[in-house]
PDB file of C-alpha atoms and ligand atoms in Angstrom:
ATOM      1  CA  UNK O   1      -8.792  23.760  -5.458  1.00  0.00           C
ATOM      2  CA  UNK O   2      -6.582  23.587  -2.471  1.00  0.00           C
ATOM      3  CA  UNK O   3      -3.339  21.749  -3.199  1.00  0.00           C
ATOM      4  CA  UNK O   4      -1.995  19.456  -0.485  1.00  0.00           C
ATOM      5  CA  UNK O   5       1.417  20.215   1.089  1.00  0.00           C
ATOM      6  CA  UNK O   6       4.053  17.769   2.253  1.00  0.00           C
ATOM      7  CA  UNK O   7       3.793  17.564   6.050  1.00  0.00           C
ATOM      8  CA  UNK O   8       6.025  14.688   7.064  1.00  0.00           C
ATOM      9  CA  UNK O   9       8.698  12.497   5.660  1.00  0.00           C
ATOM     10  CA  UNK O  10       9.581   8.917   6.697  1.00  0.00           C
ATOM     11  CA  UNK O  11      12.368   6.628   5.726  1.00  0.00           C
ATOM     12  CA  UNK O  12      11.049   3.357   7.258  1.00  0.00           C
ATOM     13  CA  UNK O  13      12.987   0.801   9.046  1.00  0.00           C
ATOM     14  CA  UNK O  14      14.950  -2.144   7.541  1.00  0.00           C
ATOM     15  CA  UNK O  15      13.574  -5.418   8.950  1.00  0.00           C
ATOM     16  CA  UNK O  16      12.650  -8.898   7.996  1.00  0.00           C
ATOM     17  CA  UNK O  17       9.276 -10.694   8.027  1.00  0.00           C
ATOM     18  CA  UNK O  18       7.953 -14.100   6.893  1.00  0.00           C
ATOM     19  CA  UNK O  19      10.867 -16.569   6.660  1.00  0.00           C
ATOM     20  CA  UNK O  20      13.624 -13.959   6.581  1.00  0.00           C
ATOM     21  CA  UNK O  21      12.408 -11.782   3.756  1.00  0.00           C
ATOM     22  CA  UNK O  22      14.320  -8.437   3.992  1.00  0.00           C
ATOM     23  CA  UNK O  23      12.208  -5.442   3.588  1.00  0.00           C
ATOM     24  CA  UNK O  24      11.731  -1.810   4.545  1.00  0.00           C
ATOM     25  CA  UNK O  25       8.681  -1.172   6.747  1.00  0.00           C
ATOM     26  CA  UNK O  26       7.552   2.369   6.271  1.00  0.00           C
ATOM     27  CA  UNK O  27       4.059   2.286   7.638  1.00  0.00           C
ATOM     28  CA  UNK O  28       3.563   0.100  10.692  1.00  0.00           C
ATOM     29  CA  UNK O  29       6.978   1.066  11.979  1.00  0.00           C
ATOM     30  CA  UNK O  30       7.769   2.783  15.427  1.00  0.00           C
ATOM     31  CA  UNK O  31       7.932   6.126  13.664  1.00  0.00           C
ATOM     32  CA  UNK O  32       4.750   5.830  11.702  1.00  0.00           C
ATOM     33  CA  UNK O  33       2.427   3.264  13.383  1.00  0.00           C
ATOM     34  CA  UNK O  34      -0.505   3.806  10.803  1.00  0.00           C
ATOM     35  CA  UNK O  35      -1.997   6.434   8.620  1.00  0.00           C
ATOM     36  CA  UNK O  36      -5.634   5.572   8.830  1.00  0.00           C
ATOM     37  CA  UNK O  37      -6.906   3.440   6.958  1.00  0.00           C
ATOM     38  CA  UNK O  38      -3.478   2.232   6.067  1.00  0.00           C
ATOM     39  CA  UNK O  39      -1.874  -0.031   8.661  1.00  0.00           C
ATOM     40  CA  UNK O  40       1.296  -1.220   7.042  1.00  0.00           C
ATOM     41  CA  UNK O  41       3.520  -0.528   3.921  1.00  0.00           C
ATOM     42  CA  UNK O  42       6.345  -2.867   3.200  1.00  0.00           C
ATOM     43  CA  UNK O  43       8.828  -2.338   0.298  1.00  0.00           C
ATOM     44  CA  UNK O  44      10.968  -5.170  -0.748  1.00  0.00           C
ATOM     45  CA  UNK O  45      13.631  -5.044  -3.540  1.00  0.00           C
ATOM     46  CA  UNK O  46      16.587  -7.391  -3.912  1.00  0.00           C
ATOM     47  CA  UNK O  47      18.331  -9.338  -6.540  1.00  0.00           C
ATOM     48  CA  UNK O  48      19.945 -11.561  -3.793  1.00  0.00           C
ATOM     49  CA  UNK O  49      17.919 -14.816  -3.474  1.00  0.00           C
ATOM     50  CA  UNK O  50      18.834 -15.114   0.233  1.00  0.00           C
ATOM     51  CA  UNK O  51      17.005 -11.856   0.865  1.00  0.00           C
ATOM     52  CA  UNK O  52      13.690 -13.291  -0.350  1.00  0.00           C
ATOM     53  CA  UNK O  53      13.839 -17.023  -0.945  1.00  0.00           C
ATOM     54  CA  UNK O  54      12.191 -17.944   2.341  1.00  0.00           C
ATOM     55  CA  UNK O  55       9.035 -16.099   1.379  1.00  0.00           C
ATOM     56  CA  UNK O  56       6.034 -15.898   3.626  1.00  0.00           C
ATOM     57  CA  UNK O  57       5.011 -19.445   4.548  1.00  0.00           C
ATOM     58  CA  UNK O  58       1.509 -20.170   5.695  1.00  0.00           C
ATOM     59  CA  UNK O  59       0.048 -17.569   8.037  1.00  0.00           C
ATOM     60  CA  UNK O  60      -3.353 -16.129   8.908  1.00  0.00           C
ATOM     61  CA  UNK O  61      -5.023 -12.809   8.453  1.00  0.00           C
ATOM     62  CA  UNK O  62      -8.192 -11.338   9.835  1.00  0.00           C
ATOM     63  CA  UNK O  63      -9.883  -7.939   9.775  1.00  0.00           C
ATOM     64  CA  UNK O  64      -7.757  -6.346   7.087  1.00  0.00           C
ATOM     65  CA  UNK O  65      -7.141  -6.223   3.316  1.00  0.00           C
ATOM     66  CA  UNK O  66      -3.614  -7.016   2.040  1.00  0.00           C
ATOM     67  CA  UNK O  67      -2.585  -5.437  -1.264  1.00  0.00           C
ATOM     68  CA  UNK O  68       0.476  -6.825  -3.103  1.00  0.00           C
ATOM     69  CA  UNK O  69       1.828  -4.966  -6.083  1.00  0.00           C
ATOM     70  CA  UNK O  70       4.827  -6.508  -7.783  1.00  0.00           C
ATOM     71  CA  UNK O  71       7.149  -4.467  -9.925  1.00  0.00           C
ATOM     72  CA  UNK O  72       9.682  -7.245 -10.597  1.00  0.00           C
ATOM     73  CA  UNK O  73       9.654 -10.877 -10.078  1.00  0.00           C
ATOM     74  CA  UNK O  74       6.848 -13.323  -9.341  1.00  0.00           C
ATOM     75  CA  UNK O  75       5.074 -14.544  -6.263  1.00  0.00           C
ATOM     76  CA  UNK O  76       2.861 -17.628  -5.841  1.00  0.00           C
ATOM     77  CA  UNK O  77       0.007 -17.307  -3.466  1.00  0.00           C
ATOM     78  CA  UNK O  78      -2.000 -20.212  -2.105  1.00  0.00           C
ATOM     79  CA  UNK O  79      -4.740 -20.320   0.541  1.00  0.00           C
ATOM     80  CA  UNK O  80      -6.687 -22.839   2.586  1.00  0.00           C
ATOM     81  CA  UNK O  81      -9.798 -22.319   0.544  1.00  0.00           C
ATOM     82  CA  UNK O  82      -8.011 -23.805  -2.507  1.00  0.00           C
ATOM     83  CA  UNK O  83      -7.237 -20.534  -4.257  1.00  0.00           C
ATOM     84  CA  UNK O  84      -3.810 -20.354  -5.894  1.00  0.00           C
ATOM     85  CA  UNK O  85      -2.235 -18.122  -8.369  1.00  0.00           C
ATOM     86  CA  UNK O  86       0.929 -16.231  -9.575  1.00  0.00           C
ATOM     87  CA  UNK O  87       1.343 -12.489  -9.202  1.00  0.00           C
ATOM     88  CA  UNK O  88       3.256 -11.390 -12.237  1.00  0.00           C
ATOM     89  CA  UNK O  89       5.447  -8.264 -12.520  1.00  0.00           C
ATOM     90  CA  UNK O  90       3.097  -5.273 -12.770  1.00  0.00           C
ATOM     91  CA  UNK O  91       0.214  -7.327 -11.350  1.00  0.00           C
ATOM     92  CA  UNK O  92      -1.794  -6.554  -8.266  1.00  0.00           C
ATOM     93  CA  UNK O  93      -3.630  -8.707  -5.659  1.00  0.00           C
ATOM     94  CA  UNK O  94      -6.071  -7.051  -3.431  1.00  0.00           C
ATOM     95  CA  UNK O  95      -7.095  -9.581  -0.852  1.00  0.00           C
ATOM     96  CA  UNK O  96      -9.943  -8.951   1.539  1.00  0.00           C
ATOM     97  CA  UNK O  97      -9.081 -11.318   4.474  1.00  0.00           C
ATOM     98  CA  UNK O  98     -12.296 -10.512   6.272  1.00  0.00           C
ATOM     99  CA  UNK O  99     -13.061 -13.188   8.909  1.00  0.00           C
ATOM    100  CA  UNK O 100     -10.037 -15.160   8.119  1.00  0.00           C
ATOM    101  CA  UNK O 101      -7.643 -16.564   5.588  1.00  0.00           C
ATOM    102  CA  UNK O 102      -4.671 -18.857   5.832  1.00  0.00           C
ATOM    103  CA  UNK O 103      -2.247 -18.323   3.027  1.00  0.00           C
ATOM    104  CA  UNK O 104       1.324 -18.393   1.863  1.00  0.00           C
ATOM    105  CA  UNK O 105       3.105 -15.963  -0.352  1.00  0.00           C
ATOM    106  CA  UNK O 106       6.219 -17.462  -1.953  1.00  0.00           C
ATOM    107  CA  UNK O 107       8.671 -16.230  -4.581  1.00  0.00           C
ATOM    108  CA  UNK O 108       8.231 -18.062  -7.795  1.00  0.00           C
ATOM    109  CA  UNK O 109      11.956 -17.619  -8.700  1.00  0.00           C
ATOM    110  CA  UNK O 110      15.249 -18.708  -7.363  1.00  0.00           C
ATOM    111  CA  UNK O 111      17.252 -15.814  -8.542  1.00  0.00           C
ATOM    112  CA  UNK O 112      16.862 -12.323 -10.109  1.00  0.00           C
ATOM    113  CA  UNK O 113      15.226  -9.230  -8.812  1.00  0.00           C
ATOM    114  CA  UNK O 114      12.134  -9.405  -6.640  1.00  0.00           C
ATOM    115  CA  UNK O 115      10.666  -6.045  -6.046  1.00  0.00           C
ATOM    116  CA  UNK O 116       7.257  -4.779  -4.866  1.00  0.00           C
ATOM    117  CA  UNK O 117       4.992  -3.585  -2.103  1.00  0.00           C
ATOM    118  CA  UNK O 118       2.609  -4.898   0.350  1.00  0.00           C
ATOM    119  CA  UNK O 119       0.017  -2.475   1.770  1.00  0.00           C
ATOM    120  CA  UNK O 120      -2.396  -3.308   4.549  1.00  0.00           C
ATOM    121  CA  UNK O 121      -5.757  -1.510   4.394  1.00  0.00           C
ATOM    122  CA  UNK O 122      -7.984  -1.624   7.452  1.00  0.00           C
ATOM    123  CA  UNK O 123     -11.537  -2.881   7.200  1.00  0.00           C
ATOM    124  CA  UNK O 124     -14.341  -1.107   8.998  1.00  0.00           C
ATOM    125  CA  UNK O 125     -15.932  -2.728  11.994  1.00  0.00           C
ATOM    126  CA  UNK O 126     -18.974  -3.691   9.821  1.00  0.00           C
ATOM    127  CA  UNK O 127     -16.729  -5.588   7.395  1.00  0.00           C
ATOM    128  CA  UNK O 128     -14.037  -7.234   9.525  1.00  0.00           C
ATOM    129  CA  UNK O 129     -15.856 -10.530   9.602  1.00  0.00           C
ATOM    130  CA  UNK O 130     -17.014 -10.463   5.903  1.00  0.00           C
ATOM    131  CA  UNK O 131     -16.255 -13.500   3.689  1.00  0.00           C
ATOM    132  CA  UNK O 132     -12.684 -13.576   2.293  1.00  0.00           C
ATOM    133  CA  UNK O 133     -12.464 -12.271  -1.355  1.00  0.00           C
ATOM    134  CA  UNK O 134      -9.744 -11.655  -3.898  1.00  0.00           C
ATOM    135  CA  UNK O 135      -9.406  -9.086  -6.573  1.00  0.00           C
ATOM    136  CA  UNK O 136      -6.468 -10.020  -8.802  1.00  0.00           C
ATOM    137  CA  UNK O 137      -5.385  -8.045 -11.813  1.00  0.00           C
ATOM    138  CA  UNK O 138      -2.856  -9.119 -14.439  1.00  0.00           C
ATOM    139  CA  UNK O 139      -0.541  -6.253 -15.617  1.00  0.00           C
ATOM    140  CA  UNK O 140      -2.372  -5.926 -18.949  1.00  0.00           C
ATOM    141  CA  UNK O 141      -5.728  -5.382 -17.282  1.00  0.00           C
ATOM    142  CA  UNK O 142      -4.665  -2.297 -15.298  1.00  0.00           C
ATOM    143  CA  UNK O 143      -5.298   0.937 -17.174  1.00  0.00           C
ATOM    144  CA  UNK O 144      -2.362   3.216 -18.037  1.00  0.00           C
ATOM    145  CA  UNK O 145      -3.052   6.869 -18.814  1.00  0.00           C
ATOM    146  CA  UNK O 146      -0.345   8.705 -20.833  1.00  0.00           C
ATOM    147  CA  UNK O 147       0.359  12.221 -19.858  1.00  0.00           C
ATOM    148  CA  UNK O 148       0.942  15.077 -22.352  1.00  0.00           C
ATOM    149  CA  UNK O 149       4.325  15.731 -20.879  1.00  0.00           C
ATOM    150  CA  UNK O 150       5.559  12.196 -21.519  1.00  0.00           C
ATOM    151  CA  UNK O 151       4.704  10.636 -18.174  1.00  0.00           C
ATOM    152  CA  UNK O 152       2.154   7.972 -17.318  1.00  0.00           C
ATOM    153  CA  UNK O 153      -0.264   6.958 -14.628  1.00  0.00           C
ATOM    154  CA  UNK O 154      -0.919   3.320 -13.939  1.00  0.00           C
ATOM    155  CA  UNK O 155      -4.307   3.254 -12.067  1.00  0.00           C
ATOM    156  CA  UNK O 156      -4.759   0.370  -9.724  1.00  0.00           C
ATOM    157  CA  UNK O 157      -7.538   2.050  -7.746  1.00  0.00           C
ATOM    158  CA  UNK O 158      -9.334   5.373  -8.061  1.00  0.00           C
ATOM    159  CA  UNK O 159      -9.991   7.658 -11.009  1.00  0.00           C
ATOM    160  CA  UNK O 160      -7.673  10.123 -12.655  1.00  0.00           C
ATOM    161  CA  UNK O 161      -8.622  13.732 -13.483  1.00  0.00           C
ATOM    162  CA  UNK O 162      -9.001  12.634 -17.080  1.00  0.00           C
ATOM    163  CA  UNK O 163     -11.313   9.812 -16.092  1.00  0.00           C
ATOM    164  CA  UNK O 164      -9.152   6.732 -16.283  1.00  0.00           C
ATOM    165  CA  UNK O 165     -10.477   4.282 -13.688  1.00  0.00           C
ATOM    166  CA  UNK O 166      -8.554   1.629 -11.778  1.00  0.00           C
ATOM    167  CA  UNK O 167      -9.939  -1.957 -11.562  1.00  0.00           C
ATOM    168  CA  UNK O 168     -10.100  -2.274  -7.853  1.00  0.00           C
ATOM    169  CA  UNK O 169     -13.498  -1.871  -6.240  1.00  0.00           C
ATOM    170  CA  UNK O 170     -13.621  -0.934  -2.639  1.00  0.00           C
ATOM    171  CA  UNK O 171     -16.563   0.853  -0.946  1.00  0.00           C
ATOM    172  CA  UNK O 172     -14.923   0.739   2.493  1.00  0.00           C
ATOM    173  CA  UNK O 173     -12.229   3.345   2.118  1.00  0.00           C
ATOM    174  CA  UNK O 174     -12.585   4.347  -1.575  1.00  0.00           C
ATOM    175  CA  UNK O 175      -8.871   4.082  -2.196  1.00  0.00           C
ATOM    176  CA  UNK O 176      -6.567   5.815  -4.706  1.00  0.00           C
ATOM    177  CA  UNK O 177      -3.610   3.715  -5.749  1.00  0.00           C
ATOM    178  CA  UNK O 178      -1.610   5.050  -8.671  1.00  0.00           C
ATOM    179  CA  UNK O 179       1.912   4.367 -10.003  1.00  0.00           C
ATOM    180  CA  UNK O 180       3.106   7.552 -11.626  1.00  0.00           C
ATOM    181  CA  UNK O 181       6.147   8.059 -13.861  1.00  0.00           C
ATOM    182  CA  UNK O 182       7.206  11.716 -14.637  1.00  0.00           C
ATOM    183  CA  UNK O 183      10.161  12.725 -16.987  1.00  0.00           C
ATOM    184  CA  UNK O 184      12.495  15.400 -15.635  1.00  0.00           C
ATOM    185  CA  UNK O 185      10.778  18.837 -15.370  1.00  0.00           C
ATOM    186  CA  UNK O 186       7.226  17.626 -15.993  1.00  0.00           C
ATOM    187  CA  UNK O 187       4.271  17.930 -13.654  1.00  0.00           C
ATOM    188  CA  UNK O 188       1.204  16.111 -12.643  1.00  0.00           C
ATOM    189  CA  UNK O 189      -1.835  17.017 -10.704  1.00  0.00           C
ATOM    190  CA  UNK O 190      -4.620  14.871  -9.337  1.00  0.00           C
ATOM    191  CA  UNK O 191      -7.714  15.476  -7.376  1.00  0.00           C
ATOM    192  CA  UNK O 192      -7.890  13.655  -3.916  1.00  0.00           C
ATOM    193  CA  UNK O 193     -11.112  13.670  -2.027  1.00  0.00           C
ATOM    194  CA  UNK O 194     -10.900  16.149   0.910  1.00  0.00           C
ATOM    195  CA  UNK O 195     -10.634  14.260   4.213  1.00  0.00           C
ATOM    196  CA  UNK O 196      -8.925  11.278   2.745  1.00  0.00           C
ATOM    197  CA  UNK O 197      -5.415  10.597   4.157  1.00  0.00           C
ATOM    198  CA  UNK O 198      -2.783  10.502   1.374  1.00  0.00           C
ATOM    199  CA  UNK O 199       0.898   9.838   0.875  1.00  0.00           C
ATOM    200  CA  UNK O 200       3.459   9.540  -1.793  1.00  0.00           C
ATOM    201  CA  UNK O 201       6.188   6.942  -1.806  1.00  0.00           C
ATOM    202  CA  UNK O 202       8.962   7.924  -4.205  1.00  0.00           C
ATOM    203  CA  UNK O 203      10.647   5.047  -5.908  1.00  0.00           C
ATOM    204  CA  UNK O 204      13.078   6.995  -8.018  1.00  0.00           C
ATOM    205  CA  UNK O 205      14.164  10.502  -8.607  1.00  0.00           C
ATOM    206  CA  UNK O 206      13.186  13.622  -6.739  1.00  0.00           C
ATOM    207  CA  UNK O 207       9.929  15.618  -6.680  1.00  0.00           C
ATOM    208  CA  UNK O 208       8.596  18.824  -5.402  1.00  0.00           C
ATOM    209  CA  UNK O 209       5.113  18.933  -3.967  1.00  0.00           C
ATOM    210  CA  UNK O 210       3.632  22.220  -4.970  1.00  0.00           C
ATOM    211  CA  UNK O 211       1.075  22.771  -2.146  1.00  0.00           C
ATOM    212  CA  UNK O 212      -0.875  25.863  -1.212  1.00  0.00           C
ATOM    213  CA  UNK O 213       1.256  27.044   1.600  1.00  0.00           C
ATOM    214  CA  UNK O 214      -1.385  28.201   4.134  1.00  0.00           C
ATOM    215  CA  UNK O 215      -1.216  25.068   6.203  1.00  0.00           C
ATOM    216  CA  UNK O 216       0.059  25.443   9.748  1.00  0.00           C
ATOM    217  CA  UNK O 217       1.287  21.877   9.873  1.00  0.00           C
ATOM    218  CA  UNK O 218       3.935  22.227   7.160  1.00  0.00           C
ATOM    219  CA  UNK O 219       7.242  20.663   7.984  1.00  0.00           C
ATOM    220  CA  UNK O 220       9.975  23.016   8.918  1.00  0.00           C
ATOM    221  CA  UNK O 221      13.130  21.647   7.279  1.00  0.00           C
ATOM    222  CA  UNK O 222      15.121  23.848   4.776  1.00  0.00           C
ATOM    223  CA  UNK O 223      13.580  22.538   1.785  1.00  0.00           C
ATOM    224  CA  UNK O 224      10.181  21.385   3.024  1.00  0.00           C
ATOM    225  CA  UNK O 225       8.430  20.393  -0.257  1.00  0.00           C
ATOM    226  CA  UNK O 226      11.135  18.174  -1.788  1.00  0.00           C
ATOM    227  CA  UNK O 227      10.731  14.451  -1.550  1.00  0.00           C
ATOM    228  CA  UNK O 228      13.698  12.197  -2.263  1.00  0.00           C
ATOM    229  CA  UNK O 229      13.798   8.568  -3.471  1.00  0.00           C
ATOM    230  CA  UNK O 230      12.980   5.799  -1.038  1.00  0.00           C
ATOM    231  CA  UNK O 231      11.025   8.066   1.206  1.00  0.00           C
ATOM    232  CA  UNK O 232       7.410   8.400   2.095  1.00  0.00           C
ATOM    233  CA  UNK O 233       5.780  11.874   2.300  1.00  0.00           C
ATOM    234  CA  UNK O 234       2.535  12.394   4.013  1.00  0.00           C
ATOM    235  CA  UNK O 235       0.293  15.033   2.502  1.00  0.00           C
ATOM    236  CA  UNK O 236      -1.799  17.607   4.321  1.00  0.00           C
ATOM    237  CA  UNK O 237      -5.561  17.673   3.695  1.00  0.00           C
ATOM    238  CA  UNK O 238      -6.742  19.406   0.633  1.00  0.00           C
ATOM    239  CA  UNK O 239      -8.497  18.750  -2.700  1.00  0.00           C
ATOM    240  CA  UNK O 240      -5.656  17.866  -4.895  1.00  0.00           C
ATOM    241  CA  UNK O 241      -1.973  17.196  -5.152  1.00  0.00           C
ATOM    242  CA  UNK O 242       0.497  18.777  -7.578  1.00  0.00           C
ATOM    243  CA  UNK O 243       3.901  17.133  -8.265  1.00  0.00           C
ATOM    244  CA  UNK O 244       6.767  18.134 -10.314  1.00  0.00           C
ATOM    245  CA  UNK O 245       9.784  16.005 -11.158  1.00  0.00           C
ATOM    246  CA  UNK O 246      13.044  17.918 -10.750  1.00  0.00           C
ATOM    247  CA  UNK O 247      16.163  17.325 -12.862  1.00  0.00           C
ATOM    248  CA  UNK O 248      15.692  13.643 -12.879  1.00  0.00           C
ATOM    249  CA  UNK O 249      12.779  11.605 -14.024  1.00  0.00           C
ATOM    250  CA  UNK O 250      10.738  10.280 -11.186  1.00  0.00           C
ATOM    251  CA  UNK O 251       8.474   7.377 -10.271  1.00  0.00           C
ATOM    252  CA  UNK O 252       6.149   7.344  -7.255  1.00  0.00           C
ATOM    253  CA  UNK O 253       3.085   5.693  -5.743  1.00  0.00           C
ATOM    254  CA  UNK O 254       0.184   8.002  -4.795  1.00  0.00           C
ATOM    255  CA  UNK O 255      -2.024   6.231  -2.289  1.00  0.00           C
ATOM    256  CA  UNK O 256      -5.034   7.770  -0.454  1.00  0.00           C
ATOM    257  CA  UNK O 257      -8.127   6.550   1.338  1.00  0.00           C
ATOM    258  CA  UNK O 258     -10.957   7.451   3.589  1.00  0.00           C
ATOM    259  CA  UNK O 259      -9.937   7.252   7.306  1.00  0.00           C
ATOM    260  CA  UNK O 260     -12.123   4.847   9.334  1.00  0.00           C
ATOM    261  CA  UNK O 261     -11.773   6.702  12.595  1.00  0.00           C
ATOM    262  CA  UNK O 262     -12.292   3.482  14.597  1.00  0.00           C
ATOM    263  CA  UNK O 263     -10.309   2.001  17.522  1.00  0.00           C
ATOM    264  CA  UNK O 264      -7.544  -0.291  16.279  1.00  0.00           C
ATOM    265  CA  UNK O 265      -6.349  -3.251  18.107  1.00  0.00           C
ATOM    266  CA  UNK O 266      -3.372  -5.197  16.537  1.00  0.00           C
ATOM    267  CA  UNK O 267      -2.303  -8.708  17.090  1.00  0.00           C
ATOM    268  CA  UNK O 268       0.332  -9.549  14.408  1.00  0.00           C
ATOM    269  CA  UNK O 269      -1.619 -10.587  11.269  1.00  0.00           C
ATOM    270  CA  UNK O 270      -5.038  -9.720  12.897  1.00  0.00           C
ATOM    271  CA  UNK O 271      -6.319  -6.186  13.222  1.00  0.00           C
ATOM    272  CA  UNK O 272      -9.618  -5.802  15.030  1.00  0.00           C
ATOM    273  CA  UNK O 273     -11.275  -2.983  16.981  1.00  0.00           C
ATOM    274  CA  UNK O 274     -10.863  -4.456  20.471  1.00  0.00           C
ATOM    275  CA  UNK O 275      -8.310  -6.656  22.370  1.00  0.00           C
ATOM    276  CA  UNK O 276     -11.081  -9.206  22.988  1.00  0.00           C
ATOM    277  CA  UNK O 277     -11.659  -9.543  19.314  1.00  0.00           C
ATOM    278  CA  UNK O 278      -7.797 -10.119  18.856  1.00  0.00           C
ATOM    279  CA  UNK O 279      -7.902 -12.838  21.448  1.00  0.00           C
ATOM    280  CA  UNK O 280     -10.962 -14.353  19.736  1.00  0.00           C
ATOM    281  CA  UNK O 281      -9.044 -14.307  16.418  1.00  0.00           C
ATOM    282  CA  UNK O 282      -6.174 -16.366  18.069  1.00  0.00           C
ATOM    283  CA  UNK O 283      -8.656 -18.790  19.559  1.00  0.00           C
ATOM    284  CA  UNK O 284     -10.422 -19.203  16.322  1.00  0.00           C
ATOM    285  CA  UNK O 285      -7.139 -19.704  14.451  1.00  0.00           C
ATOM    286  CA  UNK O 286      -5.927 -22.356  16.913  1.00  0.00           C
ATOM    287  CA  UNK O 287      -9.249 -24.174  16.655  1.00  0.00           C
ATOM    288  CA  UNK O 288      -8.807 -24.329  12.904  1.00  0.00           C
ATOM    289  CA  UNK O 289     -11.756 -22.249  12.186  1.00  0.00           C
ATOM    290  CA  UNK O 290     -10.055 -20.060   9.525  1.00  0.00           C
TER     291      UNK O 290
HETATM  292 FE1   FE R 301      -0.219 -12.463   4.094  1.00  0.00          FE
END
């Protein structure tokens, strides 16, 4: 099995979105516009209320799925179809916006740490106007596999090599979304479907990606296969990934999905295939059709 190598590293940019929520945008930034099918990855982490208290007041989406994974703190979501709920620490909301949803995402706390991720996954042309749908999973409903070396894999989407299956169902891009913890010196390997785009976002520690080094597109820094905390590493194509934590214990997200290979037209919270469809989304939104 050919092991994927690390081909590019991104730090993201510090910015704000919603009503002044401070975040680091890693995908959807000038440096990394997208990694098909992933359109955006925001990381937020602050224990200062002013960095998050404004939240994300009511706003629309069309043509995409938004995936919220909270590590610390709570968020309340509410939409115009009457759906409402709280995402708890360790919980996941996989929202298929489809033809349109109008929702708010607000912190359910006035102090303390709020930390998590929002990932945007593109929908194929055939599903951009599908009916909106939620997949919501409380922390205790998400499978965790314990590794022989002391680490663990929390499986939000996809299937581990030992057969642990994540709860998210998605036949558009067949995603992998795993939250992996490794003690210092321990290793982990995971099959990833060849042809799927894949990346690792390192939350803590330092890891080495042990790729089969035949790839031409390997990055050319001094220490090309080491990934540091708070960085995103894009993996080359291949059949699996092998990761070793160095001196420190490490925690990282492993995310992969099937590229759609379709034209992408962006208009803020709307992502369609053509400019005309983006214009239509704005018209439909203004007419109150969401
Ligand atoms: Fe949203």
